[in-house]
Short mmCIF file of C-alpha atoms in Angstrom, two decimals:
data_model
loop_
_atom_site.label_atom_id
_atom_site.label_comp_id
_atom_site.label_asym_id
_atom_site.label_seq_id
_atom_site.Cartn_x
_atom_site.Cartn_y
_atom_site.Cartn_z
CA UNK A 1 78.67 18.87 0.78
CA UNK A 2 76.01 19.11 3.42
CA UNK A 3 75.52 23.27 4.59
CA UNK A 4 72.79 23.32 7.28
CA UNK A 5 71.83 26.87 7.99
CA UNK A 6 71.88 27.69 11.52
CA UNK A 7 68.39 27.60 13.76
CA UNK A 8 68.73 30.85 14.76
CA UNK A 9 68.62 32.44 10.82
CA UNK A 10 65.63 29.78 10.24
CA UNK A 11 63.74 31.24 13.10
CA UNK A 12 64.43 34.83 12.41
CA UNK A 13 63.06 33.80 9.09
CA UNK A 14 60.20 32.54 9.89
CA UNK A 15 59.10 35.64 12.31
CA UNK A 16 59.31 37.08 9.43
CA UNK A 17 57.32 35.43 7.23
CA UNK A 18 54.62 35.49 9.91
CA UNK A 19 54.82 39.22 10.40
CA UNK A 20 54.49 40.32 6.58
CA UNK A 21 51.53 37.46 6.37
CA UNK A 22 49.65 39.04 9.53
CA UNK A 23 49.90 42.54 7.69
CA UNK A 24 49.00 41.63 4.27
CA UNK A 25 45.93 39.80 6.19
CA UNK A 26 45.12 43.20 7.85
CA UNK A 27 45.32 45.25 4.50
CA UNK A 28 43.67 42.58 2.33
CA UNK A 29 40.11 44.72 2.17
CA UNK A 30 41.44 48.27 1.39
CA UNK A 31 43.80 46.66 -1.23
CA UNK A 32 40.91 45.00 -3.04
CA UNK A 33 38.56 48.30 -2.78
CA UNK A 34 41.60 49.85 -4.40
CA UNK A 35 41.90 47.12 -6.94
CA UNK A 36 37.89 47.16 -7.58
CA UNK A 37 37.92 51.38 -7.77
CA UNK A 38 40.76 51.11 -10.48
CA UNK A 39 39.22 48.51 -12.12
CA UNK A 40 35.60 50.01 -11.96
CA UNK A 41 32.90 47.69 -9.89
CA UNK A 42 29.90 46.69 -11.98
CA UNK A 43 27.45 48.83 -9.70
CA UNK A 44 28.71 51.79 -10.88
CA UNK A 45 29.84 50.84 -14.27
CA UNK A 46 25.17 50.15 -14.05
CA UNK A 47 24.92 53.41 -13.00
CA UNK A 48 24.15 52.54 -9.42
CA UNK A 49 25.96 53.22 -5.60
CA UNK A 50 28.72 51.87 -5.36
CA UNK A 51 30.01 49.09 -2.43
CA UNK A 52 31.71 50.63 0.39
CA UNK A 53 35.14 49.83 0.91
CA UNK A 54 35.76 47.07 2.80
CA UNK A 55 32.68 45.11 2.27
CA UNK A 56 32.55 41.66 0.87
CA UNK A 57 30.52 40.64 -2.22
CA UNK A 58 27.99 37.86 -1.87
CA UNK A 59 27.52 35.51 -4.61
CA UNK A 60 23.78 35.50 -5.46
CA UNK A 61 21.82 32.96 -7.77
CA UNK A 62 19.09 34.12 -9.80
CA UNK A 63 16.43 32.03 -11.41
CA UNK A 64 12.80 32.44 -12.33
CA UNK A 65 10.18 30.76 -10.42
CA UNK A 66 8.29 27.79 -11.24
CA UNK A 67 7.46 24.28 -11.07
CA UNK A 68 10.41 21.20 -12.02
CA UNK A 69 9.76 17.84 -11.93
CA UNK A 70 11.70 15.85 -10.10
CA UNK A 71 12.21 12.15 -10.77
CA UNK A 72 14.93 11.26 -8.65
CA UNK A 73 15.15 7.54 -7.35
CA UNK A 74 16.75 6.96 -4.14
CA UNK A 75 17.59 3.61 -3.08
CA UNK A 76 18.42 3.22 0.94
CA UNK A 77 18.79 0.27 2.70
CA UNK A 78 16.90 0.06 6.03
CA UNK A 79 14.70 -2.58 8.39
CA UNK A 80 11.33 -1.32 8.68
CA UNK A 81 8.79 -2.40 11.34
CA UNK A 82 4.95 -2.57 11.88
CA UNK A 83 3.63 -0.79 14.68
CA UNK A 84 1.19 -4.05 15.68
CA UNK A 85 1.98 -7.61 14.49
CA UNK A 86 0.37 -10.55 15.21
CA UNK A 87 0.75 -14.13 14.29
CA UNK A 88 -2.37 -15.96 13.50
CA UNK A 89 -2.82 -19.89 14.37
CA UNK A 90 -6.12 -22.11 14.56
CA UNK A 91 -7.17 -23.13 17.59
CA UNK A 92 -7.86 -26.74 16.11
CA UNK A 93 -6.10 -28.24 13.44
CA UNK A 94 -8.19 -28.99 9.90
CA UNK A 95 -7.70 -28.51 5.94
CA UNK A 96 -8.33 -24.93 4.98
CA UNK A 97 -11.11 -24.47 2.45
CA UNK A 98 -11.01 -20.90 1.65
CA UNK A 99 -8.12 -18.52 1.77
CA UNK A 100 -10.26 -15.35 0.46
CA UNK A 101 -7.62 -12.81 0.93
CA UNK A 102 -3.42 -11.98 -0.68
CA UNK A 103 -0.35 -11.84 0.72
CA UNK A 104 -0.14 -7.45 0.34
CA UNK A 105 -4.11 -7.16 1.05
CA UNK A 106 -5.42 -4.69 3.28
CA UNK A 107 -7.77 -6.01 5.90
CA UNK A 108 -10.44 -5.01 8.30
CA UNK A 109 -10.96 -5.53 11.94
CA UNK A 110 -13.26 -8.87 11.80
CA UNK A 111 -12.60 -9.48 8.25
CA UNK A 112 -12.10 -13.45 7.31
CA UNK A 113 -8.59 -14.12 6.53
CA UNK A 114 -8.97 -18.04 6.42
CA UNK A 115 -11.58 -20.88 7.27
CA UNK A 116 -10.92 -24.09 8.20
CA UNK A 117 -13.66 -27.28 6.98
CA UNK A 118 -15.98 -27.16 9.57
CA UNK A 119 -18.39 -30.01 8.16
CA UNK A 120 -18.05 -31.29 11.54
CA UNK A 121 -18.26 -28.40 13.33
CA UNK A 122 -21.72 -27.79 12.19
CA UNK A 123 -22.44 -31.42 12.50
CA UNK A 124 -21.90 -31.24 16.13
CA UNK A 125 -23.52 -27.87 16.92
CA UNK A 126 -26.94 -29.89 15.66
CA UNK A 127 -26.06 -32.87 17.35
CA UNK A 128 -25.94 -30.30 20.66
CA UNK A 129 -29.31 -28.66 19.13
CA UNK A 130 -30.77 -31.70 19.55
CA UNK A 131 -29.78 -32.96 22.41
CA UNK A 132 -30.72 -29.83 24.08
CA UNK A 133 -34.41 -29.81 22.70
CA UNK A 134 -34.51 -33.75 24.06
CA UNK A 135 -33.06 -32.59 27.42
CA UNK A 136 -36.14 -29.52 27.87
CA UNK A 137 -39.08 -31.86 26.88
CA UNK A 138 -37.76 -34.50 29.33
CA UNK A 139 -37.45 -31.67 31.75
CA UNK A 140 -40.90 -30.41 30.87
CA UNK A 141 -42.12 -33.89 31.28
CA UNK A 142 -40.10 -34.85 34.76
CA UNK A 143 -42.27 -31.25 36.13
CA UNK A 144 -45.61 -31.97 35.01
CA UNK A 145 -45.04 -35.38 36.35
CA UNK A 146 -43.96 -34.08 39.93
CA UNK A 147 -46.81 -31.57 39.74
CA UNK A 148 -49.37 -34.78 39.79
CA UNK A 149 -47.17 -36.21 42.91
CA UNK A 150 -46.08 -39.07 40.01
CA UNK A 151 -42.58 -38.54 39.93
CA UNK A 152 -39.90 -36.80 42.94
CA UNK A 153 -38.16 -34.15 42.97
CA UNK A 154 -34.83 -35.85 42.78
CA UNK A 155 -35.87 -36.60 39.01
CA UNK A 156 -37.04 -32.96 38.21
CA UNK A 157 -33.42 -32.18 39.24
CA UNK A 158 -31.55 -34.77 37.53
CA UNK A 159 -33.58 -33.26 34.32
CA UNK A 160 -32.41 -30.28 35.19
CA UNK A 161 -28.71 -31.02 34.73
CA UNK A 162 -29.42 -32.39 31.82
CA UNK A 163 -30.70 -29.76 30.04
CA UNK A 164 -27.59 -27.47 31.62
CA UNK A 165 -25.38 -29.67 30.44
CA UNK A 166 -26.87 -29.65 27.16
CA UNK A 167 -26.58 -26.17 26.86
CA UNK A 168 -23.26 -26.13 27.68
CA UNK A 169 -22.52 -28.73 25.31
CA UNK A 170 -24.38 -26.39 22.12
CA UNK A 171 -22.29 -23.23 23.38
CA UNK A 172 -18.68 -25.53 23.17
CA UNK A 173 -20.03 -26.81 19.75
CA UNK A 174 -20.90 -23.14 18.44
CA UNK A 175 -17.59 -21.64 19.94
CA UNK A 176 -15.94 -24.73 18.13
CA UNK A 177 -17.49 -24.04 14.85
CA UNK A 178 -16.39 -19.99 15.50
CA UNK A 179 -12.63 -20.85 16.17
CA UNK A 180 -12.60 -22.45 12.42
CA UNK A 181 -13.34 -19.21 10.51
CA UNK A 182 -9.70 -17.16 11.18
CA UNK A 183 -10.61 -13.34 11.26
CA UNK A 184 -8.04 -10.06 11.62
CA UNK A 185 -7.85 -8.86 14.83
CA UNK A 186 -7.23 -5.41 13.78
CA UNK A 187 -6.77 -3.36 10.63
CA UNK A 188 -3.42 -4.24 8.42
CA UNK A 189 -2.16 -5.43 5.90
CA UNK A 190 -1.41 -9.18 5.28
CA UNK A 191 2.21 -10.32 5.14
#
């Protein structure tokens, strides 16, 4: 047999229930003050003042002072990124012959990270050296030669251009022979 009580007792009931809750809610801090002043609190059972009624207790910890080690290891997951980056590439290509420095090394601004073979290199900065010392004397020579009417001006020029050009040609060559030693650009650390 199925009874079902009717909606009107189960609301009465539950007005109830809500009514004696509120009250007991309201009276909950004299009842415990009673409770604790039968029972005796610990601050007077000490021999000190006693807690008002009504007040709440706070849990406090107590330990001495001092140091602790602490080895804990945490472990996170995460991306981390550099502030500056750079990716380094040769201007020319060539075989590298010295790779002073680690993956994990800290460098310096200027610092050699690799050099290229630059037997070459140097080869053609004296090539340019001496083409350049071949180009003045003939200019040299192309002046004194005007200055005693035996050769034009037109020639004194042409020398001229020649020794720019040769100078020009020693500054590509040393700038050349530059590009193959690879330096940092700024302080870091080598990835």
């Amino acid at each position: 047999m199925n009874k079902s009580v009717p909606i009107w007792l189960q609301l009465v009931l539950l007005v109830i229930l809500l009514i004696a809750g509120a009250a007991l809610w309201q009276v909950r801090a004299p009842v415990g003050a009673a409770i604790a002043q039968f029972m005796g609190s610990p601050a007077e059972k000490a021999g000190g003042k006693a807690r008002k009624p009504g007040s709440r207790a706070v849990p406090v910890i107590v330990a001495r002072v001092g140091q602790v080690r602490n080895d804990e290891l945490i472990t996170a997951v995460g991306t981390a990124r550099a502030r500056r980056s750079v990716m380094l590439h040769a201007k020319t290509d060539g075989v590298i012959v010295a790779f002073p420095q680690r993956a994990g090394a800290r460098v310096k601004a200027g610092q050699t990270i690799f050099e290229l073979d630059s037997k070459q290199a140097k080869l053609a900065v004296q090539i340019a050296e001496k083409r350049l010392e071949e180009a003045r004397r003939l200019l040299e020579r192309s002046e004194l030669l005007q200055r005693n009417r035996v050769n034009s001006s037109a020639n004194v020029t042409d020398a001229k251009v020649v020794a720019e050009r040769a100078e020009l040609e020693l500054s590509q060559a040393k700038e050349v022979l530059q590009d193959l030693n690879i330096v940092a650009p700024f302080d870091g650390v080598l990835g």
